[in-house]
PDB file of C-alpha atoms and ligand atoms in Angstrom:
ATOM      1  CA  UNK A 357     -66.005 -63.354  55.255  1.00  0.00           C
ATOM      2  CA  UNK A 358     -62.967 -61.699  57.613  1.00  0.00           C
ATOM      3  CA  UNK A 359     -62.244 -60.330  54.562  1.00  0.00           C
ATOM      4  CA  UNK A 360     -65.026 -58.225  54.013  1.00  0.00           C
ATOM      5  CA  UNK A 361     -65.150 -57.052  56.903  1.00  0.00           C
ATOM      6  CA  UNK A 362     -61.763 -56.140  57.194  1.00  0.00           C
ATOM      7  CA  UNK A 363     -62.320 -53.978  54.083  1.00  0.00           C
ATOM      8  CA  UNK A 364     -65.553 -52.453  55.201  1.00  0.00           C
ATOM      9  CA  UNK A 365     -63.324 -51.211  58.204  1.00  0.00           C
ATOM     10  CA  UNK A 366     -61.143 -49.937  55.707  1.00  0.00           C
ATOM     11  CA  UNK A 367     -63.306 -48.232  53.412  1.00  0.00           C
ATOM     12  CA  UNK A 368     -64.867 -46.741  56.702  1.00  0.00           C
ATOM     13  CA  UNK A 369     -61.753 -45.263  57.977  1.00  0.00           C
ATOM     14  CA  UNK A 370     -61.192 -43.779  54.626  1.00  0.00           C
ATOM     15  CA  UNK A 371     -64.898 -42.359  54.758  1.00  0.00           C
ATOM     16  CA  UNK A 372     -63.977 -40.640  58.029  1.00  0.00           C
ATOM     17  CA  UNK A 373     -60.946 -39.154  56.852  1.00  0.00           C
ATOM     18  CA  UNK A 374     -62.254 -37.855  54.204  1.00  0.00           C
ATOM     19  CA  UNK A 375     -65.048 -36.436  56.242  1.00  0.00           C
ATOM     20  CA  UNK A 376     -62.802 -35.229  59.111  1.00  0.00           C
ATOM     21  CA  UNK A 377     -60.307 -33.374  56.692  1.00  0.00           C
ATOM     22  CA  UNK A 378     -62.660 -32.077  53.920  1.00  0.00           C
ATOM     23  CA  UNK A 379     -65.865 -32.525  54.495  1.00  0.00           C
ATOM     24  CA  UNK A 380     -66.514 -31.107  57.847  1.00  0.00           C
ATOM     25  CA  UNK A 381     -65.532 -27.605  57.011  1.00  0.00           C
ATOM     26  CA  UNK A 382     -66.785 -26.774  53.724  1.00  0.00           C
ATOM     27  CA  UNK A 383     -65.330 -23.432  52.634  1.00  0.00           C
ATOM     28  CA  UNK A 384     -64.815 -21.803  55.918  1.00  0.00           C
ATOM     29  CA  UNK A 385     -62.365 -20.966  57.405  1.00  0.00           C
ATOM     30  CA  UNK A 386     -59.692 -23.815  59.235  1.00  0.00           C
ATOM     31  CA  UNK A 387     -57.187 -24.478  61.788  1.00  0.00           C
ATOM     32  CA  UNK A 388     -54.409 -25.979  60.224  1.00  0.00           C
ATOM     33  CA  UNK A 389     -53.913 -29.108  61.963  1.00  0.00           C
ATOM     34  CA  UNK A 390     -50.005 -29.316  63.515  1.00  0.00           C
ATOM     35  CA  UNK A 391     -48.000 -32.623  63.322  1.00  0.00           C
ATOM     36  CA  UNK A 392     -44.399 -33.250  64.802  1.00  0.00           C
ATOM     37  CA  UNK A 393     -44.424 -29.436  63.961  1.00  0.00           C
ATOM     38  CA  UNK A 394     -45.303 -28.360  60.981  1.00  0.00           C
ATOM     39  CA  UNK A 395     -48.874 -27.299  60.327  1.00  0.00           C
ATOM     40  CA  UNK A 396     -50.943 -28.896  58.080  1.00  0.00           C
ATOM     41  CA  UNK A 397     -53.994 -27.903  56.139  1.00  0.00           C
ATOM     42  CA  UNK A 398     -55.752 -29.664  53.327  1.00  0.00           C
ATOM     43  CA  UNK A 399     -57.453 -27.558  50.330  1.00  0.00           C
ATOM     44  CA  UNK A 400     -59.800 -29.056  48.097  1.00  0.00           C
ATOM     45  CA  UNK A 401     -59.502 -27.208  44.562  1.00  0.00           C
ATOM     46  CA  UNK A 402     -62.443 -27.274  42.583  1.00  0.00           C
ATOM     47  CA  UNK A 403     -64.230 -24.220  41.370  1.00  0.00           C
ATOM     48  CA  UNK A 404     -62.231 -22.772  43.838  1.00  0.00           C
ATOM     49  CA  UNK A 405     -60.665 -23.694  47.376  1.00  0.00           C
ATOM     50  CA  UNK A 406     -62.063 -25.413  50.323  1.00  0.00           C
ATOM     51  CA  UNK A 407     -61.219 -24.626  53.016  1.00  0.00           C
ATOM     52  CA  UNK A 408     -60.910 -21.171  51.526  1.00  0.00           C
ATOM     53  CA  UNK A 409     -58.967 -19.873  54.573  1.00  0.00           C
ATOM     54  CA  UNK A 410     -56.587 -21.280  56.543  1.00  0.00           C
ATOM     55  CA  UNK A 411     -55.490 -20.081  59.876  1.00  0.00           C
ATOM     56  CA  UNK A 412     -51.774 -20.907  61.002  1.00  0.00           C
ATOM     57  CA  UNK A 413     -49.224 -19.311  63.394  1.00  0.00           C
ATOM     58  CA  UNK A 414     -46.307 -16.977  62.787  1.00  0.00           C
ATOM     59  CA  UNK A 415     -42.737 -18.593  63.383  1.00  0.00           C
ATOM     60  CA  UNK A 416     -43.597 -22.115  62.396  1.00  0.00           C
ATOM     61  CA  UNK A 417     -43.663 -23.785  59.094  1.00  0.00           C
ATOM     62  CA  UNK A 418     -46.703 -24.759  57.412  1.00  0.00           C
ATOM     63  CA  UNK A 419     -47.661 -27.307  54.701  1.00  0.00           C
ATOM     64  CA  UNK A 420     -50.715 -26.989  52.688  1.00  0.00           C
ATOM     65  CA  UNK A 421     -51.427 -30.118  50.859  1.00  0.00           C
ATOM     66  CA  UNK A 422     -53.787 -28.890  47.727  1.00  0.00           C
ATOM     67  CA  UNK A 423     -55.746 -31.793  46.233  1.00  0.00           C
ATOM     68  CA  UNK A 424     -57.279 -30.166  43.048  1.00  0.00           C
ATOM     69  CA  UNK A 425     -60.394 -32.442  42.026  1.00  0.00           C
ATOM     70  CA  UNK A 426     -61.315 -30.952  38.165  1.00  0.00           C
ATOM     71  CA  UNK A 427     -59.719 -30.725  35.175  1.00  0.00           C
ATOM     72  CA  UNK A 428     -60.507 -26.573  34.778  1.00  0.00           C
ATOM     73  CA  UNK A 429     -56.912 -25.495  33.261  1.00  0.00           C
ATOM     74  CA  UNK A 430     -57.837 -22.134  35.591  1.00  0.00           C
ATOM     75  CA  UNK A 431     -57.012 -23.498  38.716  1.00  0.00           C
ATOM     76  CA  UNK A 432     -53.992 -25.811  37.414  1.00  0.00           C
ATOM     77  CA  UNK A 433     -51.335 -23.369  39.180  1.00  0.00           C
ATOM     78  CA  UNK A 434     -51.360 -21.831  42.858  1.00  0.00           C
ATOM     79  CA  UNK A 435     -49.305 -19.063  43.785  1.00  0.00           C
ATOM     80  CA  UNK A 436     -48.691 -17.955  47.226  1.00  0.00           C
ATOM     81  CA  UNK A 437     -47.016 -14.366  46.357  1.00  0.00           C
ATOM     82  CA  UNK A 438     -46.744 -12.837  49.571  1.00  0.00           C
ATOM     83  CA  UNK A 439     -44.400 -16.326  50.857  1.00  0.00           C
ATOM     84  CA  UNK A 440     -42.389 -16.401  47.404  1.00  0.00           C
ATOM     85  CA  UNK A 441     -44.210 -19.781  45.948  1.00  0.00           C
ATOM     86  CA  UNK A 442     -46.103 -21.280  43.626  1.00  0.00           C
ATOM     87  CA  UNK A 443     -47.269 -24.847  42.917  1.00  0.00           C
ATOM     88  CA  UNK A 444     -48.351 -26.948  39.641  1.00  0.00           C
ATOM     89  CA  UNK A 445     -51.538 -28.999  40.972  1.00  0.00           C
ATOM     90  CA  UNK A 446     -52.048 -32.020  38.556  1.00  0.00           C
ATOM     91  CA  UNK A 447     -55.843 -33.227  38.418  1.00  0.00           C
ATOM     92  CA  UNK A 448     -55.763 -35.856  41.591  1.00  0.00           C
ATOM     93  CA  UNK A 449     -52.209 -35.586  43.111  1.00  0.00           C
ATOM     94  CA  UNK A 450     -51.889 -34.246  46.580  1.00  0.00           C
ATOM     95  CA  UNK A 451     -49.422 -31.247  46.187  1.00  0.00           C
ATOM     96  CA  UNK A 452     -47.201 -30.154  49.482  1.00  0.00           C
ATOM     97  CA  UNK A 453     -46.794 -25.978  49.450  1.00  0.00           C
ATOM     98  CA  UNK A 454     -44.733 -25.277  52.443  1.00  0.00           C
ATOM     99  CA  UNK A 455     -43.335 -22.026  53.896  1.00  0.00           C
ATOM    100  CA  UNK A 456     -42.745 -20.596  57.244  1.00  0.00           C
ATOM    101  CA  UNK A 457     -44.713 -17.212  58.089  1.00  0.00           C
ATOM    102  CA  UNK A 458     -43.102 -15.023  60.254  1.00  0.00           C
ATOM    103  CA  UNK A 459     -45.200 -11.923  60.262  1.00  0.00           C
ATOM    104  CA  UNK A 460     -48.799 -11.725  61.307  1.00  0.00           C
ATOM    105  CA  UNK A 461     -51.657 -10.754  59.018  1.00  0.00           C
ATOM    106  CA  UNK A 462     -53.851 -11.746  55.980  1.00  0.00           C
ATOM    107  CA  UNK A 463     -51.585 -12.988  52.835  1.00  0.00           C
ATOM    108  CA  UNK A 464     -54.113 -14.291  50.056  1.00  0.00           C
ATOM    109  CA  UNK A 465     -53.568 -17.128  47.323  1.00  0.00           C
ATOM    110  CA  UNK A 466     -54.679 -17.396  44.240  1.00  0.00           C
ATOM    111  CA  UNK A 467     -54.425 -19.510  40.773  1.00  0.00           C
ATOM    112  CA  UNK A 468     -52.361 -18.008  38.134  1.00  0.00           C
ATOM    113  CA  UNK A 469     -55.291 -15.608  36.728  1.00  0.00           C
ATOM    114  CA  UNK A 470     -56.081 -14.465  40.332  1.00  0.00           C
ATOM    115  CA  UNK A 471     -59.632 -15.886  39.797  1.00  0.00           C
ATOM    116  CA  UNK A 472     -59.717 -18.551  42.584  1.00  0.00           C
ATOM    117  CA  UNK A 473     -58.845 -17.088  45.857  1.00  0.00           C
ATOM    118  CA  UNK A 474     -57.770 -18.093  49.431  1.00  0.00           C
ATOM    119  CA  UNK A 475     -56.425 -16.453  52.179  1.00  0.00           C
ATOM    120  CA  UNK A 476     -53.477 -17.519  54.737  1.00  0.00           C
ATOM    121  CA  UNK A 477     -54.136 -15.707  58.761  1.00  0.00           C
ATOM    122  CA  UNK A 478     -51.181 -15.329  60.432  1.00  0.00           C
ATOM    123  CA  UNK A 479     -51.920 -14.849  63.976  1.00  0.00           C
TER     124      UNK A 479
HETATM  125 CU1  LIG B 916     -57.728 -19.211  37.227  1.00  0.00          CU
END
């Protein structure tokens, strides 16, 4: 019986991160969330990105963690041109991109055939 419960807790936490990190700003735009640091920002890919903006500040790294949900081969790269890198996103893995802005302004991303599209504000 503990059991059970114990796992209900669990798959309720998991429900709420979920939630809290994906689900509770579809599309728009987001903070990125900072920890010990760096700032974080999860992007759901899948028919394109979600959040599809991310808003960070200059001087301080960042690390977008890209969790591509489909199998579409179009969105199986990112590229991040304007910060110099690019990411493979296997269907399910949580990829890290990190790089450290230091200018202000709008840098966009993109997957290798510029057909999905996100945008980076530096502020
Ligand atoms: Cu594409």
């Amino acid at each position: 019986m503990s059991v059970i419960i114990v796992n209900l807790i669990g798959l309720g936490l998991i429900a709420w991160i979920v939630w809290y990190f994906w689900l509770s700003s579809p599309a728009g735009t987001a903070a990125a969330v900072s920890t010990g640091g760096v700032q974080e920002a999860f992007i759901v890919v899948k028919g394109g990105y979600s959040p599809d903006t991310v808003q960070v500040e200059a001087g301080r790294p960042v690390r977008l963690m890209f969790n591509r949900q489909e199998a579409d081969p179009c969105s199986e790269k990112v590229i991040l041109d304007a910060f110099g890198v690019s990411a493979d996103l296997p269907e399910g893995d949580i990829v890290p991109v990190e790089f450290t802005p230091t200018e202000l302004g709008d840098y966009e991303f993109a997957c290798q055939m510029g057909m999905l599209r996100g945008k980076v504000i530096v502020t």
